[in-house]
XYZ file of C-alpha atoms in Angstrom:
364
model
C 62.737 -75.588 -51.717
C 64.117 -78.711 -53.988
C 65.990 -78.086 -57.138
C 64.687 -81.355 -58.569
C 63.806 -80.473 -62.190
C 60.981 -83.134 -62.252
C 59.168 -81.711 -59.228
C 56.280 -79.245 -60.279
C 57.058 -75.676 -59.533
C 55.148 -74.601 -56.451
C 53.702 -70.977 -56.988
C 52.591 -68.916 -54.062
C 50.115 -66.063 -53.700
C 50.587 -63.052 -51.489
C 48.657 -59.806 -51.749
C 48.311 -56.384 -49.743
C 48.656 -52.592 -49.538
C 52.354 -52.598 -49.196
C 52.005 -48.736 -48.249
C 55.396 -47.429 -47.562
C 56.865 -50.528 -48.534
C 59.171 -51.595 -45.530
C 61.182 -54.436 -44.100
C 58.252 -55.965 -42.539
C 56.457 -56.120 -45.765
C 59.650 -57.594 -47.355
C 60.186 -60.289 -44.800
C 56.789 -61.447 -45.240
C 57.464 -61.909 -49.071
C 60.777 -63.599 -48.122
C 59.014 -66.139 -45.919
C 56.198 -66.792 -48.373
C 58.951 -67.158 -51.293
C 60.660 -69.751 -49.104
C 57.596 -71.937 -49.024
C 57.620 -72.379 -53.012
C 59.444 -71.613 -56.051
C 57.759 -68.653 -57.640
C 56.083 -65.722 -55.751
C 53.106 -63.971 -57.169
C 52.306 -60.548 -55.139
C 49.156 -58.870 -55.566
C 48.881 -55.178 -54.673
C 45.767 -53.358 -54.195
C 44.607 -50.206 -55.753
C 44.141 -46.747 -53.997
C 40.309 -47.123 -54.416
C 40.067 -50.641 -53.106
C 42.202 -49.543 -50.014
C 40.420 -46.508 -49.518
C 37.073 -48.530 -49.497
C 38.162 -51.046 -46.592
C 40.871 -49.344 -44.972
C 41.365 -45.760 -45.429
C 43.752 -43.481 -47.489
C 47.172 -44.487 -48.387
C 50.383 -42.495 -48.187
C 52.070 -43.886 -51.388
C 49.982 -44.034 -54.745
C 49.163 -47.230 -56.210
C 51.859 -46.918 -59.123
C 54.558 -46.004 -56.460
C 53.482 -49.023 -54.442
C 53.536 -51.337 -57.446
C 57.157 -50.058 -58.253
C 58.259 -50.718 -54.829
C 57.164 -54.256 -54.637
C 58.612 -55.245 -58.145
C 61.834 -53.694 -56.595
C 61.720 -56.418 -53.860
C 64.103 -59.423 -54.523
C 61.563 -62.023 -53.557
C 58.860 -60.914 -55.656
C 58.711 -62.800 -59.054
C 55.542 -61.310 -60.426
C 53.607 -58.131 -59.241
C 49.845 -58.162 -60.045
C 48.390 -54.755 -60.046
C 45.039 -53.821 -58.952
C 44.379 -57.115 -56.993
C 41.138 -57.715 -55.553
C 40.961 -56.904 -51.581
C 39.151 -60.191 -51.095
C 41.351 -63.053 -51.902
C 39.467 -65.453 -54.290
C 40.147 -68.790 -55.585
C 39.592 -67.496 -59.080
C 42.320 -64.948 -58.777
C 44.770 -67.548 -57.582
C 43.655 -70.105 -60.238
C 44.316 -67.497 -62.958
C 47.854 -67.168 -61.705
C 48.378 -70.971 -61.114
C 49.087 -70.373 -57.501
C 49.004 -73.468 -55.073
C 48.325 -71.582 -51.967
C 48.256 -68.126 -50.426
C 50.232 -66.804 -47.624
C 49.302 -64.140 -45.101
C 50.836 -62.754 -41.747
C 49.283 -64.153 -38.557
C 47.126 -61.172 -38.125
C 43.343 -60.791 -39.415
C 42.598 -58.731 -42.336
C 39.196 -57.651 -42.919
C 36.877 -56.089 -45.480
C 34.765 -52.890 -44.536
C 32.038 -55.180 -43.274
C 34.236 -57.188 -40.988
C 34.351 -60.085 -43.467
C 37.728 -62.119 -43.256
C 39.596 -61.307 -46.644
C 41.104 -64.870 -46.633
C 37.913 -66.856 -45.665
C 37.461 -68.502 -49.241
C 40.853 -69.566 -49.468
C 40.822 -70.774 -45.887
C 37.754 -72.914 -46.554
C 39.351 -74.298 -49.710
C 42.567 -75.440 -47.584
C 44.706 -73.019 -49.573
C 45.847 -70.704 -46.869
C 48.936 -70.452 -45.067
C 50.418 -68.233 -42.350
C 53.958 -66.409 -42.101
C 55.230 -64.636 -38.870
C 54.371 -60.967 -38.850
C 57.620 -58.954 -38.009
C 57.264 -57.145 -34.919
C 58.081 -53.589 -34.263
C 57.381 -52.208 -37.843
C 54.086 -51.326 -39.449
C 52.744 -48.547 -41.826
C 50.641 -47.291 -38.925
C 53.579 -46.934 -36.706
C 55.837 -45.482 -39.577
C 52.966 -42.612 -39.834
C 52.870 -42.189 -36.244
C 56.560 -41.321 -36.057
C 56.112 -38.791 -38.849
C 53.220 -37.341 -37.031
C 55.261 -36.981 -33.897
C 58.399 -35.840 -35.666
C 60.107 -35.975 -32.399
C 64.047 -36.247 -31.918
C 63.836 -39.271 -29.626
C 62.647 -41.878 -32.255
C 65.870 -43.659 -32.793
C 67.398 -43.251 -29.210
C 64.969 -45.320 -27.141
C 62.179 -47.635 -27.192
C 59.461 -45.914 -25.154
C 55.838 -45.518 -25.791
C 54.443 -42.662 -27.415
C 52.638 -41.794 -24.215
C 55.727 -41.288 -22.485
C 57.396 -38.853 -24.606
C 57.530 -35.233 -23.132
C 54.876 -32.744 -24.567
C 57.601 -30.431 -25.402
C 58.966 -32.990 -28.096
C 55.793 -33.165 -29.967
C 54.643 -30.886 -32.721
C 51.055 -31.117 -32.196
C 49.987 -34.597 -32.009
C 46.512 -36.114 -31.451
C 45.394 -38.079 -28.509
C 44.304 -40.963 -30.730
C 47.978 -41.883 -31.616
C 49.225 -40.606 -28.126
C 47.294 -43.160 -26.205
C 47.843 -46.104 -28.463
C 50.363 -48.493 -26.568
C 50.784 -50.406 -29.985
C 52.873 -47.702 -31.648
C 56.376 -47.485 -30.373
C 59.339 -45.301 -31.305
C 61.886 -47.117 -33.598
C 61.962 -50.398 -31.526
C 63.015 -52.552 -34.195
C 65.507 -55.260 -32.666
C 67.308 -56.734 -35.549
C 69.250 -59.877 -35.020
C 72.481 -61.215 -36.832
C 69.929 -63.991 -38.205
C 67.632 -61.504 -39.781
C 70.200 -59.439 -41.547
C 71.802 -62.748 -42.914
C 68.387 -63.805 -44.155
C 68.147 -60.517 -45.897
C 71.494 -60.616 -47.271
C 72.544 -62.272 -50.662
C 75.947 -62.989 -49.431
C 77.326 -62.547 -52.829
C 80.857 -61.617 -53.362
C 82.237 -59.596 -56.517
C 83.463 -62.096 -59.464
C 86.688 -61.405 -60.857
C 86.465 -58.619 -63.343
C 83.192 -57.162 -61.580
C 83.081 -53.438 -61.588
C 82.120 -52.405 -58.085
C 79.811 -49.408 -57.831
C 79.680 -47.743 -54.378
C 76.850 -45.190 -53.405
C 76.113 -44.072 -49.954
C 73.284 -42.439 -47.998
C 70.644 -42.274 -45.345
C 67.848 -44.146 -47.054
C 65.463 -42.999 -44.788
C 61.798 -44.282 -45.267
C 62.971 -46.429 -48.235
C 61.049 -45.242 -51.260
C 60.654 -45.255 -55.081
C 63.146 -42.617 -55.504
C 65.746 -44.628 -53.619
C 65.004 -47.576 -55.663
C 65.347 -45.647 -59.147
C 68.735 -44.141 -57.977
C 69.915 -47.655 -56.883
C 68.794 -49.231 -60.307
C 70.640 -46.352 -62.214
C 73.745 -46.932 -59.893
C 73.543 -50.678 -60.526
C 73.672 -50.145 -64.312
C 77.183 -48.553 -64.075
C 78.698 -51.870 -63.165
C 78.149 -55.295 -62.307
C 78.280 -55.055 -58.186
C 76.574 -52.397 -56.168
C 77.972 -51.688 -52.652
C 75.766 -49.354 -50.495
C 77.052 -47.309 -47.699
C 74.289 -46.313 -44.892
C 75.066 -43.819 -42.405
C 74.507 -44.385 -38.717
C 71.750 -42.526 -36.908
C 74.094 -40.051 -35.114
C 75.833 -39.176 -38.340
C 72.403 -38.440 -39.979
C 71.198 -36.562 -36.830
C 74.315 -34.473 -37.080
C 73.985 -33.612 -40.778
C 70.579 -33.409 -41.150
C 69.101 -32.228 -37.818
C 67.244 -33.543 -34.910
C 64.189 -34.914 -36.628
C 66.159 -37.523 -38.564
C 66.552 -40.176 -39.290
C 63.019 -41.419 -38.739
C 64.091 -45.055 -39.201
C 66.928 -46.342 -37.073
C 70.003 -47.649 -38.870
C 69.093 -51.537 -38.758
C 65.594 -50.722 -40.190
C 67.336 -48.787 -43.227
C 69.779 -51.649 -43.644
C 67.045 -54.286 -43.926
C 65.046 -52.192 -46.466
C 68.130 -51.614 -48.662
C 69.075 -55.110 -48.371
C 65.582 -56.320 -49.497
C 66.148 -54.243 -52.825
C 66.958 -56.273 -55.910
C 69.684 -53.880 -57.136
C 71.694 -54.153 -53.994
C 74.694 -56.612 -53.622
C 76.027 -55.604 -50.217
C 75.911 -52.553 -47.634
C 78.225 -51.095 -45.096
C 76.485 -50.506 -41.879
C 77.598 -47.107 -40.498
C 79.250 -45.951 -43.575
C 81.431 -42.694 -42.850
C 79.628 -39.727 -44.232
C 82.894 -38.675 -46.437
C 84.287 -41.374 -48.724
C 87.690 -42.369 -47.633
C 90.190 -44.778 -48.325
C 88.747 -47.412 -46.053
C 85.470 -47.579 -48.179
C 87.462 -47.455 -51.518
C 89.650 -50.481 -50.675
C 89.189 -52.330 -47.489
C 85.828 -53.929 -48.238
C 86.007 -54.319 -52.014
C 88.079 -52.473 -54.671
C 85.797 -49.699 -55.573
C 85.809 -48.740 -59.381
C 82.929 -45.900 -59.197
C 81.693 -43.640 -56.695
C 78.132 -42.348 -57.735
C 75.965 -39.770 -56.293
C 72.799 -37.926 -57.677
C 73.086 -34.703 -59.344
C 71.917 -32.695 -56.383
C 74.096 -30.785 -53.870
C 74.986 -33.015 -50.917
C 75.436 -31.727 -47.277
C 79.069 -30.840 -46.437
C 80.393 -33.029 -43.640
C 80.664 -31.636 -40.049
C 84.243 -30.234 -40.934
C 82.812 -28.357 -43.777
C 84.466 -30.312 -46.458
C 82.868 -32.171 -49.658
C 82.253 -35.763 -48.568
C 83.031 -36.799 -52.189
C 86.541 -34.913 -52.410
C 88.447 -38.090 -52.491
C 86.580 -39.929 -55.530
C 86.445 -36.735 -57.332
C 90.338 -36.135 -56.951
C 90.859 -40.085 -58.275
C 88.696 -39.311 -61.100
C 86.071 -42.125 -60.193
C 83.105 -40.109 -59.147
C 80.045 -40.108 -61.301
C 76.982 -38.185 -61.007
C 73.495 -39.791 -61.674
C 70.603 -37.762 -62.542
C 68.022 -37.879 -59.771
C 64.652 -39.365 -60.241
C 61.540 -37.204 -59.837
C 61.995 -34.644 -56.970
C 58.387 -35.526 -56.081
C 59.313 -38.675 -54.333
C 61.902 -37.679 -51.556
C 61.996 -38.480 -47.890
C 60.686 -34.805 -47.166
C 58.104 -35.120 -49.727
C 56.423 -38.274 -48.037
C 56.778 -36.490 -44.658
C 54.890 -33.253 -46.294
C 52.219 -35.442 -47.561
C 51.358 -36.646 -43.800
C 51.901 -33.184 -42.492
C 49.575 -31.700 -45.079
C 46.919 -34.048 -44.408
C 47.440 -34.649 -40.925
C 43.670 -34.818 -39.991
C 42.839 -37.297 -42.387
C 45.796 -39.649 -41.440
C 44.890 -39.138 -37.752
C 41.533 -40.211 -38.379
C 42.933 -43.205 -40.305
C 45.127 -44.216 -37.337
C 42.011 -43.893 -34.737
C 40.070 -46.365 -37.282
C 42.973 -48.592 -37.239
C 43.375 -48.393 -33.496
C 39.809 -49.076 -32.742
C 39.736 -52.098 -35.200
C 42.965 -53.667 -33.495
C 41.096 -53.186 -30.239
C 38.216 -55.028 -31.119
C 40.259 -57.773 -32.602
C 42.131 -58.026 -29.417
C 38.856 -58.397 -27.328
C 37.780 -61.107 -29.868
C 40.789 -62.991 -29.369
C 40.437 -62.587 -25.656
C 37.084 -64.257 -25.720
C 38.165 -67.359 -27.504
């Protein structure tokens, strides 16, 4: 938007569940922010979502934190109503509401945005193809080794690769395996493009950052506080697979990169960073002053060596106290596995809803 100081600030309203906040959510916020100057993001409570949509994977406080960490969100409104009203937009002085080009309804089938549409205060942004919370839950229910190697439908995966998956998801053609196809344009849109200033202290961290969550966010926040510029190395799929096992990562490299780039604490990323921190990492991109890692043991490299051997020898290694152990990638997967039946039923309801919506559109 124009930076003319005499122009009235355009305030934009966006709302949603933002369950398992992913790069599709972040891209919606990016597009919405580009339509104005100040972005207000309403996040629904667990109770509201349960009533109209079904159970969430992430608890409301976790979802609030995830949205607050997105660099395009200026203000987060907690416990926002599921039905978007003119009253709530007026309360936060918003000029219009933005939503993706898909339909969101109440439990009775009412369009959640009918009131703002009738008032001429509704705009659409383009939904990001290839990623959704439903699709991510499907991947966790599958836990197959093939999800980051090919873009095939769930129905085509050999049954021997499945852990015990329900036919509700198996026969849903909308759920694919890690079929994110990022372009250079998308990565540029997510990137700040900011270089370190003279005298800036550059902090380097690395990791998988799979199913990017509030544990990652808190870690990155703490790492950023050690300096002025945060450089994040993200390991490629094959490296993660070799170190952590055949079921990982659940998200491919480019999906994980976009999620990390959307975080307000991150300045730059290295795609496919080596698992062991070497001279190239420490000096070829930027001169790294601090290498930080959590205070939990890390997996050794495939050669059996400590991946942080070099920064430790140079005296630039710093340990950060890890956030709550409850919020980890494994912890999120366990939530799905422990409540498999509940999430399979949720998936079935969403699939049926999507089918009815498709039939409605075809009748137009």
